[in-house]
PDB file of C-alpha atoms in Angstrom:
ATOM      1  CA  MET A   1     173.983 255.972   1.839  1.00 72.00           C
ATOM      2  CA  LEU A   2     173.712 252.688   4.107  1.00 76.00           C
ATOM      3  CA  PHE A   3     174.230 249.231   3.029  1.00 77.00           C
ATOM      4  CA  THR A   4     172.560 245.983   4.290  1.00 74.00           C
ATOM      5  CA  ALA A   5     175.808 243.950   4.075  1.00 79.00           C
ATOM      6  CA  PRO A   6     178.817 246.477   3.396  1.00 79.00           C
ATOM      7  CA  TRP A   7     181.131 243.859   3.496  1.00 81.00           C
ATOM      8  CA  TYR A   8     180.496 242.518  -0.127  1.00 83.00           C
ATOM      9  CA  LEU A   9     181.501 246.308  -1.135  1.00 84.00           C
ATOM     10  CA  LEU A  10     184.862 244.540  -0.926  1.00 87.00           C
ATOM     11  CA  GLY A  11     184.261 242.861  -3.812  1.00 87.00           C
ATOM     12  CA  ALA A  12     185.095 245.944  -5.893  1.00 87.00           C
ATOM     13  CA  LEU A  13     188.454 245.877  -5.497  1.00 89.00           C
ATOM     14  CA  GLY A  14     187.835 242.578  -7.979  1.00 88.00           C
ATOM     15  CA  ALA A  15     187.213 245.460 -10.740  1.00 88.00           C
ATOM     16  CA  VAL A  16     191.279 246.064 -10.870  1.00 89.00           C
ATOM     17  CA  VAL A  17     191.541 241.998 -12.065  1.00 89.00           C
ATOM     18  CA  PRO A  18     190.165 243.706 -16.073  1.00 86.00           C
ATOM     19  CA  VAL A  19     192.306 246.365 -15.730  1.00 86.00           C
ATOM     20  CA  LEU A  20     195.786 244.603 -14.490  1.00 87.00           C
ATOM     21  CA  VAL A  21     194.518 241.787 -17.547  1.00 86.00           C
ATOM     22  CA  HIS A  22     194.448 244.622 -19.473  1.00 82.00           C
ATOM     23  CA  LEU A  23     197.314 246.113 -18.861  1.00 83.00           C
ATOM     24  CA  PHE A  24     199.551 243.203 -18.777  1.00 84.00           C
ATOM     25  CA  GLY A  25     198.146 240.605 -20.616  1.00 79.00           C
ATOM     26  CA  ARG A  26     198.413 242.167 -24.082  1.00 69.00           C
ATOM     27  CA  ARG A  27     201.170 239.496 -26.065  1.00 70.00           C
ATOM     28  CA  ARG A  28     203.770 241.243 -27.795  1.00 70.00           C
ATOM     29  CA  ALA A  29     203.924 240.458 -31.524  1.00 70.00           C
ATOM     30  CA  ARG A  30     207.500 239.807 -32.667  1.00 72.00           C
ATOM     31  CA  ARG A  31     208.316 242.852 -35.303  1.00 72.00           C
ATOM     32  CA  VAL A  32     209.873 241.013 -38.512  1.00 65.00           C
ATOM     33  CA  LEU A  33     210.405 243.406 -41.211  1.00 64.00           C
ATOM     34  CA  PHE A  34     209.169 242.306 -44.568  1.00 64.00           C
ATOM     35  CA  PRO A  35     209.521 244.626 -48.031  1.00 62.00           C
ATOM     36  CA  SER A  36     206.045 243.301 -49.172  1.00 63.00           C
ATOM     37  CA  LEU A  37     204.259 244.102 -46.116  1.00 64.00           C
ATOM     38  CA  LEU A  38     205.099 247.707 -45.887  1.00 61.00           C
ATOM     39  CA  LEU A  39     202.311 248.204 -48.592  1.00 61.00           C
ATOM     40  CA  ILE A  40     199.960 246.733 -45.881  1.00 68.00           C
ATOM     41  CA  LYS A  41     201.268 248.836 -43.038  1.00 67.00           C
ATOM     42  CA  ALA A  42     198.805 251.772 -43.327  1.00 61.00           C
ATOM     43  CA  ALA A  43     195.637 249.773 -43.321  1.00 63.00           C
ATOM     44  CA  GLN A  44     196.824 247.892 -40.507  1.00 67.00           C
ATOM     45  CA  ARG A  45     197.455 251.307 -37.711  1.00 66.00           C
ATOM     46  CA  GLU A  46     193.821 252.207 -38.872  1.00 65.00           C
ATOM     47  CA  ARG A  47     192.516 248.607 -37.503  1.00 71.00           C
ATOM     48  CA  THR A  48     195.267 248.472 -35.075  1.00 74.00           C
ATOM     49  CA  SER A  49     193.266 251.493 -33.265  1.00 75.00           C
ATOM     50  CA  LEU A  50     189.964 250.413 -33.485  1.00 78.00           C
ATOM     51  CA  VAL A  51     191.158 246.830 -32.260  1.00 81.00           C
ATOM     52  CA  ARG A  52     193.026 248.896 -29.220  1.00 82.00           C
ATOM     53  CA  LEU A  53     189.897 251.226 -28.680  1.00 84.00           C
ATOM     54  CA  ARG A  54     187.446 248.173 -28.636  1.00 87.00           C
ATOM     55  CA  GLN A  55     189.283 246.303 -25.804  1.00 87.00           C
ATOM     56  CA  VAL A  56     190.079 249.238 -23.679  1.00 89.00           C
ATOM     57  CA  TRP A  57     185.870 249.491 -23.588  1.00 91.00           C
ATOM     58  CA  LEU A  58     186.323 245.858 -22.818  1.00 91.00           C
ATOM     59  CA  MET A  59     187.672 246.392 -19.828  1.00 90.00           C
ATOM     60  CA  VAL A  60     185.949 249.284 -18.343  1.00 92.00           C
ATOM     61  CA  LEU A  61     182.598 247.393 -18.965  1.00 93.00           C
ATOM     62  CA  ARG A  62     183.966 243.970 -17.176  1.00 92.00           C
ATOM     63  CA  ALA A  63     185.366 246.585 -14.582  1.00 92.00           C
ATOM     64  CA  ALA A  64     181.996 248.578 -14.522  1.00 93.00           C
ATOM     65  CA  ALA A  65     180.143 244.996 -14.186  1.00 93.00           C
ATOM     66  CA  ILE A  66     182.254 243.839 -10.966  1.00 93.00           C
ATOM     67  CA  VAL A  67     181.537 247.045  -9.012  1.00 92.00           C
ATOM     68  CA  LEU A  68     177.778 247.145  -9.884  1.00 92.00           C
ATOM     69  CA  LEU A  69     177.827 243.466  -9.016  1.00 91.00           C
ATOM     70  CA  SER A  70     179.179 244.530  -5.418  1.00 89.00           C
ATOM     71  CA  LEU A  71     177.142 247.402  -4.988  1.00 88.00           C
ATOM     72  CA  ALA A  72     173.872 245.201  -5.481  1.00 88.00           C
ATOM     73  CA  LEU A  73     174.892 242.708  -3.136  1.00 87.00           C
ATOM     74  CA  ALA A  74     175.934 245.177  -0.598  1.00 84.00           C
ATOM     75  CA  ARG A  75     172.287 246.183  -1.040  1.00 79.00           C
ATOM     76  CA  PRO A  76     171.972 249.900  -0.700  1.00 81.00           C
ATOM     77  CA  THR A  77     169.005 251.801   1.497  1.00 76.00           C
ATOM     78  CA  LEU A  78     168.613 255.329   0.953  1.00 68.00           C
ATOM     79  CA  PRO A  79     166.302 256.657   3.972  1.00 61.00           C
ATOM     80  CA  TRP A  80     165.964 259.976   2.621  1.00 55.00           C
ATOM     81  CA  VAL A  81     164.242 258.823  -0.155  1.00 53.00           C
ATOM     82  CA  THR A  82     161.631 256.473   1.226  1.00 47.00           C
ATOM     83  CA  ALA A  83     161.074 259.658   4.181  1.00 45.00           C
ATOM     84  CA  ARG A  84     159.891 261.579   1.695  1.00 44.00           C
ATOM     85  CA  GLY A  85     157.264 259.246   1.031  1.00 44.00           C
ATOM     86  CA  GLY A  86     154.537 260.960   3.819  1.00 45.00           C
ATOM     87  CA  GLY A  87     153.252 259.893   6.819  1.00 47.00           C
ATOM     88  CA  ASP A  88     152.676 256.338   6.221  1.00 48.00           C
ATOM     89  CA  THR A  89     154.341 253.895   7.734  1.00 52.00           C
ATOM     90  CA  SER A  90     156.905 251.364   5.719  1.00 73.00           C
ATOM     91  CA  LEU A  91     159.109 250.660   8.652  1.00 83.00           C
ATOM     92  CA  THR A  92     158.087 247.944  11.240  1.00 84.00           C
ATOM     93  CA  VAL A  93     160.447 247.291  14.300  1.00 84.00           C
ATOM     94  CA  VAL A  94     160.013 244.129  16.463  1.00 82.00           C
ATOM     95  CA  VAL A  95     162.022 243.486  19.652  1.00 81.00           C
ATOM     96  CA  ASP A  96     161.740 240.916  22.017  1.00 81.00           C
ATOM     97  CA  ASP A  97     161.125 241.794  25.184  1.00 80.00           C
ATOM     98  CA  THR A  98     160.233 238.632  26.728  1.00 78.00           C
ATOM     99  CA  LEU A  99     162.031 237.149  29.793  1.00 78.00           C
ATOM    100  CA  SER A 100     164.252 234.869  27.469  1.00 77.00           C
ATOM    101  CA  MET A 101     165.994 237.928  25.969  1.00 77.00           C
ATOM    102  CA  ARG A 102     167.432 238.341  29.972  1.00 77.00           C
ATOM    103  CA  THR A 103     169.463 235.175  29.294  1.00 76.00           C
ATOM    104  CA  ARG A 104     173.336 236.502  29.102  1.00 75.00           C
ATOM    105  CA  GLY A 105     175.650 235.738  26.401  1.00 72.00           C
ATOM    106  CA  PRO A 106     179.413 236.615  26.742  1.00 78.00           C
ATOM    107  CA  GLY A 107     179.171 239.614  28.928  1.00 79.00           C
ATOM    108  CA  ARG A 108     175.595 241.248  28.029  1.00 81.00           C
ATOM    109  CA  THR A 109     172.247 240.146  27.793  1.00 81.00           C
ATOM    110  CA  ALA A 110     170.354 238.939  24.447  1.00 81.00           C
ATOM    111  CA  PHE A 111     168.273 242.219  25.223  1.00 80.00           C
ATOM    112  CA  GLU A 112     170.954 244.449  25.141  1.00 83.00           C
ATOM    113  CA  VAL A 113     172.494 242.675  22.167  1.00 84.00           C
ATOM    114  CA  ALA A 114     169.003 243.089  20.465  1.00 83.00           C
ATOM    115  CA  LYS A 115     167.936 246.155  21.642  1.00 82.00           C
ATOM    116  CA  GLY A 116     171.537 247.750  20.183  1.00 85.00           C
ATOM    117  CA  ALA A 117     171.023 246.266  16.838  1.00 86.00           C
ATOM    118  CA  ALA A 118     167.346 248.128  16.870  1.00 85.00           C
ATOM    119  CA  GLU A 119     168.808 251.182  17.800  1.00 85.00           C
ATOM    120  CA  GLY A 120     171.924 250.571  15.118  1.00 86.00           C
ATOM    121  CA  LEU A 121     169.004 250.252  12.754  1.00 86.00           C
ATOM    122  CA  LEU A 122     167.293 253.418  13.839  1.00 84.00           C
ATOM    123  CA  GLN A 123     169.710 255.674  13.841  1.00 83.00           C
ATOM    124  CA  GLY A 124     170.566 255.033   9.700  1.00 82.00           C
ATOM    125  CA  VAL A 125     166.970 256.331   9.182  1.00 80.00           C
ATOM    126  CA  ALA A 126     165.639 259.369   8.457  1.00 76.00           C
ATOM    127  CA  ALA A 127     164.921 261.003  12.222  1.00 71.00           C
ATOM    128  CA  GLY A 128     161.333 261.823  10.777  1.00 74.00           C
ATOM    129  CA  ARG A 129     160.934 258.707   9.184  1.00 79.00           C
ATOM    130  CA  ARG A 130     157.919 257.511  10.658  1.00 82.00           C
ATOM    131  CA  VAL A 131     157.942 253.823  12.161  1.00 85.00           C
ATOM    132  CA  ARG A 132     156.168 251.524  14.184  1.00 83.00           C
ATOM    133  CA  LEU A 133     157.485 249.991  17.263  1.00 82.00           C
ATOM    134  CA  LEU A 134     156.076 246.455  18.055  1.00 79.00           C
ATOM    135  CA  LYS A 135     157.369 244.835  21.642  1.00 79.00           C
ATOM    136  CA  VAL A 136     156.461 241.010  21.644  1.00 79.00           C
ATOM    137  CA  SER A 137     154.962 241.513  25.911  1.00 76.00           C
ATOM    138  CA  GLU A 138     152.388 243.750  24.558  1.00 76.00           C
ATOM    139  CA  GLY A 139     151.128 241.587  21.360  1.00 72.00           C
ATOM    140  CA  GLY A 140     150.321 243.135  18.651  1.00 64.00           C
ATOM    141  CA  LYS A 141     150.058 246.688  20.400  1.00 73.00           C
ATOM    142  CA  GLY A 142     152.262 248.979  19.432  1.00 74.00           C
ATOM    143  CA  ARG A 143     153.085 252.853  18.929  1.00 77.00           C
ATOM    144  CA  GLU A 144     153.416 254.502  15.509  1.00 82.00           C
ATOM    145  CA  ALA A 145     156.403 257.472  15.929  1.00 81.00           C
ATOM    146  CA  THR A 146     159.131 259.324  14.106  1.00 82.00           C
ATOM    147  CA  ALA A 147     162.576 257.078  14.043  1.00 82.00           C
ATOM    148  CA  ARG A 148     164.020 259.655  16.324  1.00 82.00           C
ATOM    149  CA  GLU A 149     161.090 259.343  18.971  1.00 83.00           C
ATOM    150  CA  ALA A 150     161.445 254.975  18.255  1.00 83.00           C
ATOM    151  CA  ARG A 151     164.965 255.346  18.887  1.00 83.00           C
ATOM    152  CA  GLY A 152     164.056 257.134  22.529  1.00 84.00           C
ATOM    153  CA  GLU A 153     161.827 254.476  23.285  1.00 83.00           C
ATOM    154  CA  VAL A 154     163.964 251.508  22.694  1.00 82.00           C
ATOM    155  CA  GLU A 155     167.173 252.977  24.260  1.00 82.00           C
ATOM    156  CA  LYS A 156     164.690 253.567  27.219  1.00 81.00           C
ATOM    157  CA  ALA A 157     162.831 249.697  27.029  1.00 81.00           C
ATOM    158  CA  GLU A 158     163.792 246.929  29.310  1.00 80.00           C
ATOM    159  CA  ALA A 159     163.010 243.438  29.261  1.00 79.00           C
ATOM    160  CA  GLY A 160     160.284 242.481  31.174  1.00 74.00           C
ATOM    161  CA  PHE A 161     159.324 239.095  32.980  1.00 72.00           C
ATOM    162  CA  GLY A 162     156.883 238.410  31.241  1.00 67.00           C
ATOM    163  CA  ALA A 163     155.717 236.136  27.853  1.00 68.00           C
ATOM    164  CA  GLY A 164     154.926 236.996  24.403  1.00 68.00           C
ATOM    165  CA  GLY A 165     153.382 235.408  21.621  1.00 72.00           C
ATOM    166  CA  MET A 166     155.572 236.273  18.315  1.00 72.00           C
ATOM    167  CA  ARG A 167     152.577 235.650  16.202  1.00 72.00           C
ATOM    168  CA  GLU A 168     150.487 238.303  18.057  1.00 75.00           C
ATOM    169  CA  ALA A 169     153.689 240.977  18.008  1.00 72.00           C
ATOM    170  CA  MET A 170     153.842 240.624  14.414  1.00 74.00           C
ATOM    171  CA  LYS A 171     149.452 240.742  13.609  1.00 72.00           C
ATOM    172  CA  GLY A 172     150.897 244.655  13.715  1.00 66.00           C
ATOM    173  CA  ALA A 173     153.422 244.849  11.543  1.00 73.00           C
ATOM    174  CA  GLU A 174     153.595 246.782   7.824  1.00 74.00           C
ATOM    175  CA  GLY A 175     156.012 247.107   5.132  1.00 77.00           C
ATOM    176  CA  GLU A 176     159.825 246.901   6.079  1.00 81.00           C
ATOM    177  CA  VAL A 177     159.773 244.312   9.338  1.00 83.00           C
ATOM    178  CA  TRP A 178     163.203 244.525  11.220  1.00 82.00           C
ATOM    179  CA  VAL A 179     162.486 241.349  14.098  1.00 82.00           C
ATOM    180  CA  PHE A 180     165.152 241.570  17.023  1.00 80.00           C
ATOM    181  CA  THR A 181     164.642 238.660  19.406  1.00 80.00           C
ATOM    182  CA  ASP A 182     166.441 235.218  20.636  1.00 76.00           C
ATOM    183  CA  LEU A 183     164.098 232.924  18.993  1.00 71.00           C
ATOM    184  CA  GLN A 184     166.449 232.431  16.260  1.00 64.00           C
ATOM    185  CA  ARG A 185     168.595 230.205  18.811  1.00 63.00           C
ATOM    186  CA  THR A 186     165.580 228.106  19.414  1.00 62.00           C
ATOM    187  CA  GLY A 187     164.826 227.285  15.889  1.00 58.00           C
ATOM    188  CA  TRP A 188     162.214 229.722  15.288  1.00 59.00           C
ATOM    189  CA  VAL A 189     161.533 229.639  12.020  1.00 57.00           C
ATOM    190  CA  GLY A 190     158.690 232.145  10.905  1.00 51.00           C
TER     191      GLY A 190
END
């Protein structure tokens, strides 16, 4: 199982809070012996055990709610489940290989960063799953391949000197689309 936002899994540690509140937050009743209350003692024992059981279940439900919330926020994906669906392409990877990606950041070019991120995504996809790989410099023409073949193609890719239109490249996108580009720095909202 892969997680799109794995840092949210740290929120599952919050499940400890209801357990600690349950263990240490109970009020201790002061014990007072009073002769006329001895008759009520048997009925009180039955009620106390029911209340205690209800408190334990409430604690378990609160802890489970916290764990499930953090799991949902981490956005789990099951690549092997979607890979069984047949030959249809449900994943599109768009890699910007235009001239703007040759700009050098701290130590690496924008293309090297995007290429590494695309390889990481394809590493987590089931090897036989069909993936459509689109390069911006090629317009909307892409190649459909298995995830393993697409990963190899991304590894060999180089940033070119040409220009390309992101809008044209996105025409071939379908299903779940992942875009690896530097256009976010320029304010691209599309």
